[in-house]
Short mmCIF file of C-alpha atoms in Angstrom, two decimals:
data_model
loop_
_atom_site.label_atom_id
_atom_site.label_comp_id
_atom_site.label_asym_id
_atom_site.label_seq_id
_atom_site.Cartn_x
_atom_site.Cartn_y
_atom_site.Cartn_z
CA UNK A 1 70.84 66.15 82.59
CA UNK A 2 68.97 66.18 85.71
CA UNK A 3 71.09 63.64 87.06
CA UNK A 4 74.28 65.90 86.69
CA UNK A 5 72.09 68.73 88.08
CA UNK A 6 71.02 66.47 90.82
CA UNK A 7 74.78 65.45 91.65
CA UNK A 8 76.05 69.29 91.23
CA UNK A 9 73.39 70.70 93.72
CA UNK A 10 74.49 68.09 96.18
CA UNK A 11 78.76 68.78 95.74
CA UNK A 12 77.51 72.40 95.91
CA UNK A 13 75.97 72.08 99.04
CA UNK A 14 79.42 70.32 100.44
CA UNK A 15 81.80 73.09 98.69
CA UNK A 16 83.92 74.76 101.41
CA UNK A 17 83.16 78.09 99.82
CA UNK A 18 79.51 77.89 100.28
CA UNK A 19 79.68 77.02 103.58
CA UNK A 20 82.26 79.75 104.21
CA UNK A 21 80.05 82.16 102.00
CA UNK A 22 77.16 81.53 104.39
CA UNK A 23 79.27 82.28 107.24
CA UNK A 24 80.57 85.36 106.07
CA UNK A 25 76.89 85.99 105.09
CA UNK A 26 76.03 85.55 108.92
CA UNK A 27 78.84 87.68 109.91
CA UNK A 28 77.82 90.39 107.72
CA UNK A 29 74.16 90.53 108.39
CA UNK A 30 75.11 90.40 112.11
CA UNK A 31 76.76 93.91 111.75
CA UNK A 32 74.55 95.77 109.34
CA UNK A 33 71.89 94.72 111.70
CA UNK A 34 73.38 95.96 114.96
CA UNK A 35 75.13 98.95 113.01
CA UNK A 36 71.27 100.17 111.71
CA UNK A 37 69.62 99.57 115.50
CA UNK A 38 72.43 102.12 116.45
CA UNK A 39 71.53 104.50 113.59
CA UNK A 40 67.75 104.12 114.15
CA UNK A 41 67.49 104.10 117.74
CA UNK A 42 68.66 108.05 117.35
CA UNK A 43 66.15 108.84 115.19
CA UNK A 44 62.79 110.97 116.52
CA UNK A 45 59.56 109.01 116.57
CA UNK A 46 58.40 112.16 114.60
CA UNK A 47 61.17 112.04 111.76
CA UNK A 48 59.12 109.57 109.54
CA UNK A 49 60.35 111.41 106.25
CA UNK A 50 63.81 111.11 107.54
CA UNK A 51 63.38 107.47 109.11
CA UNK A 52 62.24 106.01 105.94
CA UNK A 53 64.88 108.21 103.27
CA UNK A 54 67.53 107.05 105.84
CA UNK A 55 66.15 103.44 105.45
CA UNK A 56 66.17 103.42 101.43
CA UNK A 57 69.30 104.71 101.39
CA UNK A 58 70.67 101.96 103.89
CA UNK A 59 68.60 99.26 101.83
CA UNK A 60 70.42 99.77 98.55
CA UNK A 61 74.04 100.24 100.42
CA UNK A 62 73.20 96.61 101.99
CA UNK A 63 72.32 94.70 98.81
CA UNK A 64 75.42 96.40 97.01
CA UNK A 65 77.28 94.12 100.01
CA UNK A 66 74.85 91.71 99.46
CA UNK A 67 75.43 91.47 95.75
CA UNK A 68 79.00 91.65 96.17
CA UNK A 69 78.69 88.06 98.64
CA UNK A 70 76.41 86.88 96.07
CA UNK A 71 79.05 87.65 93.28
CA UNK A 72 82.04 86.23 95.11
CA UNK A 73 80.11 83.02 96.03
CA UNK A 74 78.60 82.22 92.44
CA UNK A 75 82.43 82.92 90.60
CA UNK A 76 84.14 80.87 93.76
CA UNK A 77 81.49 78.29 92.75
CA UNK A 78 81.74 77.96 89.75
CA UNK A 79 85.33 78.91 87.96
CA UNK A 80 86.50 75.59 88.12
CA UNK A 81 83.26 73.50 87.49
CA UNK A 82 84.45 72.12 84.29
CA UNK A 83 88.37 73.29 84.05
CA UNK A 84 88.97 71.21 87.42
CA UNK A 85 87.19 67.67 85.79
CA UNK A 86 88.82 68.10 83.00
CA UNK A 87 91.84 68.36 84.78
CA UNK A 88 91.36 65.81 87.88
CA UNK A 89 90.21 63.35 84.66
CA UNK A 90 87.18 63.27 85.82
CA UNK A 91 85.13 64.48 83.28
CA UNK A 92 86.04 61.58 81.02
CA UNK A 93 83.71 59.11 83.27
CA UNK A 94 80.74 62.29 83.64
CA UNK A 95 81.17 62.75 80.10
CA UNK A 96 81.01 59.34 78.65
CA UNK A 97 78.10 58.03 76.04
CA UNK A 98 75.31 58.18 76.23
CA UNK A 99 76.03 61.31 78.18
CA UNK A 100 76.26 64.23 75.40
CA UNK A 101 78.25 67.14 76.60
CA UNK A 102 75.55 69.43 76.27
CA UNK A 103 73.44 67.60 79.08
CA UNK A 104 76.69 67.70 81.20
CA UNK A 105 77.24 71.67 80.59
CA UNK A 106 73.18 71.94 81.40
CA UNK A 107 73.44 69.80 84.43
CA UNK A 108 76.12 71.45 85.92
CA UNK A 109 74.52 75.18 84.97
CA UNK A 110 70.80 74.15 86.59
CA UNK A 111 72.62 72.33 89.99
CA UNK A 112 75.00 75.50 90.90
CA UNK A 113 72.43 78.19 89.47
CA UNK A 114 69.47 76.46 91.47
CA UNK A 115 72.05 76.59 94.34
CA UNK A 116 72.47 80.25 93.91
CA UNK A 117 69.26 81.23 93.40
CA UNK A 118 68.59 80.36 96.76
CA UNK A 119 71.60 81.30 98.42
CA UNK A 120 70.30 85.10 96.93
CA UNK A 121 66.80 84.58 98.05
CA UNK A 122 67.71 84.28 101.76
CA UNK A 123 70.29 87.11 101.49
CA UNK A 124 67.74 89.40 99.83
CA UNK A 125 65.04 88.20 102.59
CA UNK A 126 67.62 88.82 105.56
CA UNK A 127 68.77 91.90 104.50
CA UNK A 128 65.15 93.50 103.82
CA UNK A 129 63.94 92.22 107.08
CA UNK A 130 66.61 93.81 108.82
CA UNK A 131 65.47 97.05 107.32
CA UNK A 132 61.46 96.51 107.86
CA UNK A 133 62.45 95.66 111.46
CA UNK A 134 64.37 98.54 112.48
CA UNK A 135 62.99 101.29 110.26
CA UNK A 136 59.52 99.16 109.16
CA UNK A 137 60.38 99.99 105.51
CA UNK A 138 58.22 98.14 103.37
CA UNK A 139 57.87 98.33 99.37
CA UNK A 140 55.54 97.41 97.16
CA UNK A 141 58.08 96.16 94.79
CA UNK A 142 59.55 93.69 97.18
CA UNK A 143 58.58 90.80 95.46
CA UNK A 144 59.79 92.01 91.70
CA UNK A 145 62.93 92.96 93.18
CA UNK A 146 63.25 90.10 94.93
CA UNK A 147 62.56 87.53 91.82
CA UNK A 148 65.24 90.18 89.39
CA UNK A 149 68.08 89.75 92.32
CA UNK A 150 67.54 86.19 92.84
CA UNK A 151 68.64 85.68 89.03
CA UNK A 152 71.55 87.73 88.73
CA UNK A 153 73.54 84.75 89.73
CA UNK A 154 72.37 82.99 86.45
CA UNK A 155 73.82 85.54 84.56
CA UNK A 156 77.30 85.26 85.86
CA UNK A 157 77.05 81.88 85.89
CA UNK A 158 76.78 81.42 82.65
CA UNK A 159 80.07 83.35 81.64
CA UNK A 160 81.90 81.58 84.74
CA UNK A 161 81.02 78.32 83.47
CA UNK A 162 82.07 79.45 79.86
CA UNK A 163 85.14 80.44 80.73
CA UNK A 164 85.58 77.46 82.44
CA UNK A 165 84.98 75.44 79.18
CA UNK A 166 88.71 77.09 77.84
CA UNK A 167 90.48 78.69 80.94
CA UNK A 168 92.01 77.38 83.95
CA UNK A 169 90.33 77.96 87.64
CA UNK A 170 92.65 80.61 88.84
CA UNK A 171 92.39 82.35 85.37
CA UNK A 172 88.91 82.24 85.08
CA UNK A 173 88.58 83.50 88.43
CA UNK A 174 90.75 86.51 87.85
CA UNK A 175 88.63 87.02 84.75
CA UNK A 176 85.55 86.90 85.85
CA UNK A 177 86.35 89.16 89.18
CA UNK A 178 87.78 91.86 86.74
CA UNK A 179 84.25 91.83 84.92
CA UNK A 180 82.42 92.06 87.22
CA UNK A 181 84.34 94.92 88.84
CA UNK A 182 84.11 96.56 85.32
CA UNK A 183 80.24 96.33 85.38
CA UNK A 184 80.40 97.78 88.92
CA UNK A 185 82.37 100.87 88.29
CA UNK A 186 80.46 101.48 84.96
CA UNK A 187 77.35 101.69 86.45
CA UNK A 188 78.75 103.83 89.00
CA UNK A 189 80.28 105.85 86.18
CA UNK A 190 76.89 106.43 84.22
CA UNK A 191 75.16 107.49 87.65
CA UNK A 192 77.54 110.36 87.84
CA UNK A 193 76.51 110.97 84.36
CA UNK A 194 72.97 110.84 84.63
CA UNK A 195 73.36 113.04 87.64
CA UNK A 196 75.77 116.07 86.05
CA UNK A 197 73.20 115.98 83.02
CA UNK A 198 69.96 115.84 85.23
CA UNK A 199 71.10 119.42 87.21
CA UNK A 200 70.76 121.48 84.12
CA UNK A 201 74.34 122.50 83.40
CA UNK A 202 74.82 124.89 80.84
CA UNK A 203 78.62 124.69 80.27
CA UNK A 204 78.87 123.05 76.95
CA UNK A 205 81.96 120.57 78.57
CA UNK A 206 79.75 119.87 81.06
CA UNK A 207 77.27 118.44 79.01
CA UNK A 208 80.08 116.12 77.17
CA UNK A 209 81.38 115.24 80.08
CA UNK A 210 77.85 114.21 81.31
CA UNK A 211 77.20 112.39 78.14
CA UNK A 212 80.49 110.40 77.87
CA UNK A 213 80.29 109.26 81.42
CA UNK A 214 76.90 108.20 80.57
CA UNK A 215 77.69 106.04 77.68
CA UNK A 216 80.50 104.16 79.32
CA UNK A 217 78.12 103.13 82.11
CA UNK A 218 75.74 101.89 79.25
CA UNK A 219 78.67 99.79 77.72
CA UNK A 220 79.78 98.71 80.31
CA UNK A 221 76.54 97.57 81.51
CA UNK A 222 76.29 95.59 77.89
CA UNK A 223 79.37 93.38 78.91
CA UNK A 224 77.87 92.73 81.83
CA UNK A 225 74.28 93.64 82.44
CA UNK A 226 74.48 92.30 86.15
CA UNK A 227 74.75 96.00 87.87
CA UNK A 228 71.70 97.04 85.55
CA UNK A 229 69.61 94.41 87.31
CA UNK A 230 71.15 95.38 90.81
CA UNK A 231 70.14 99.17 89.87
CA UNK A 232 66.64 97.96 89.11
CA UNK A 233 66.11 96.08 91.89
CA UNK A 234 66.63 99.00 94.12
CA UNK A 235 64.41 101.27 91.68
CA UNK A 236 61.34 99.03 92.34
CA UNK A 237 62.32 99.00 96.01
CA UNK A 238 62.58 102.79 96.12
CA UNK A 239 59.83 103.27 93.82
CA UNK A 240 57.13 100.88 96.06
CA UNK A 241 58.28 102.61 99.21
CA UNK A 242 57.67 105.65 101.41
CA UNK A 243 60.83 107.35 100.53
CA UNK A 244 59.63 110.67 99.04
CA UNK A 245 60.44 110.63 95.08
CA UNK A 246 62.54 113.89 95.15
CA UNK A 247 65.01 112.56 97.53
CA UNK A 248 65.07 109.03 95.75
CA UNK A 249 67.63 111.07 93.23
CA UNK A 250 70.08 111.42 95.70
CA UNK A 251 70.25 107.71 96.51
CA UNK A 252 74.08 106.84 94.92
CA UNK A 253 73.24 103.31 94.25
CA UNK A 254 70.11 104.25 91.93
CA UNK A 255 69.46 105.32 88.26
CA UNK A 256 67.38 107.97 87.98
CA UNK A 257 66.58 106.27 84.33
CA UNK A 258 65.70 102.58 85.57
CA UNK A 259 67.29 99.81 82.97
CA UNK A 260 64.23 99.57 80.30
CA UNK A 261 61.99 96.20 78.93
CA UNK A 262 64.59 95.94 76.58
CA UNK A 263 67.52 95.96 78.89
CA UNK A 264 65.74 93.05 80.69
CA UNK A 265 65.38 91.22 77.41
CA UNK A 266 69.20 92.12 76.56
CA UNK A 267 69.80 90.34 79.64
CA UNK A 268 67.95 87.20 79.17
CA UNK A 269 69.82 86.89 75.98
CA UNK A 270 72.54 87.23 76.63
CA UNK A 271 72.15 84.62 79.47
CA UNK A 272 71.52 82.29 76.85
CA UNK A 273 74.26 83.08 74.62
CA UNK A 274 76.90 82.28 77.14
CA UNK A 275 75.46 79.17 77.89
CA UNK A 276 75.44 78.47 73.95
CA UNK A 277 78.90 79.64 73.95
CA UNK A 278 79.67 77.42 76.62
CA UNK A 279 78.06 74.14 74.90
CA UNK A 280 80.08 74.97 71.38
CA UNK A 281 83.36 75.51 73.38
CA UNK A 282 82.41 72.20 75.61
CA UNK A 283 81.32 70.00 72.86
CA UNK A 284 84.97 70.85 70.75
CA UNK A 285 87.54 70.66 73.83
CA UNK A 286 89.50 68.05 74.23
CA UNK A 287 89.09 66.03 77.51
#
């Protein structure tokens, strides 16, 4: 296994789409950075409360961009890890004896995710440090949210690689891309939820509106529990920094209700149920 890991890290590291990934990463930090020294060089030396709620609110609306690079790079990745040996033939020599299958599917799952997980680290680092530079935002959280970003790649990896066990590149590409768009909208769904029941409306349709946005965000998070991690990362952000707490509400890319113990644990298992998934579909496909 850590041979195929070993040998996946390294064909990673020579994709075309990381490399184009990282330039688009460049590209990307290169104008949120010049587009906040614009925005903060207008702001009064004596407009701290405003400085730093501006800054939060800038914060979370650069790792939604950077999650969305980190998204596109880990499906791009990985939608044709298996799908394309299989096809090319090349999985017959990988997956010869003594070689099981299952220390082929783990290889390949440690060599892209470690891959990934640092590919998110220096996004996450980048795009806080543009922040703390121009605004000197600092959290207390920075480290938690760091760690909980840097492994939402591992969750989409594992239902990218398997799909890839059973569906071709381009359609497990398509698939995975609608998902994840799902998840997105869903959580964006249950904010305005959580929002319409949080200001106290009386109108009884109101309130069932409220709820029923609500619950699809929390299903739709339970397909995909990738936008609940996003939403905590930027609670423990928020939460660790100056940003008052009353205007932390009005931050669109937050929960007021931060995903739960259990949500984390929801997560983690369901991380490892794809990646069974993927070994039981592996292990049975013909090559």
């Amino acid at each position: 296994m850590i041979t195929i890991a070993r040998l996946t890290f390294r064909e990673m590291l020579n994709k075309k789409i990381l490399q184009l990934g990282l330039i688009l990463t460049v590209l990307y930090l290169g104008v949120l950075g010049l587009g906040l020294y614009y925005i903060g060089k207008d702001i009064p030396a004596n407009a701290e409360v405003v400085r730093m709620t501006l800054a939060g609110e800038l914060l979370t609306a650069g790792l939604f961009v950077s999650g969305m690079l980190v998204a596109l790079v880990t499906v791009f990745s990985s939608a044709g890890a298996i799908s394309s040996d299989i096809e090319s033939g090349i999985m017959l020599a990988i997956a010869a004896k003594p070689i099981s299958r299952t220390q082929v599917f783990l290889g390949k799952y440690a060599g892209l995710g470690l891959a990934l997980v640092v590919y998110s680290l220096l996004v996450f680092v980048a795009t806080n440090m543009i922040v703390w530079r121009i605004f000197h935002f600092h959290s207390d959280g920075f480290f938690g949210a760091m760690v909980l970003f840097a492994l939402q790649p591992l969750v989409l990896l594992a239902v990218s690689l398997w799909g890839s066990t059973f569906l071709s590149t381009l359609g497990n590409g398509v698939f995975m891309f609608m998902l994840y768009g799902v998840a997105v909208i869903g959580g964006m769904v249950e904010y305005v939820g959580v929002q319409m029941s949080s200001m106290a409306l009386n109108a009884a349709s109101a309130t069932g509106a409220a709820s029923s946005l609500t619950m699809i965000g929390i299903l739709t998070s339970l397909l995909l529990p990738v936008d609940s991690m996003y939403r905590l990362v930027n609670y423990l952000l928020l939460q660790g920094g100056p940003v008052p707490e009353q205007l932390i509400r009005f931050t669109p890319f937050l929960t007021i209700t931060p995903p739960s113990l259990e949500m984390l644990v929801y997560t983690a298992g369901y991380t490892l149920l794809f990646i069974g998934f993927g070994i039981y579909k592996f292990s049975r496909r013909d090559l």
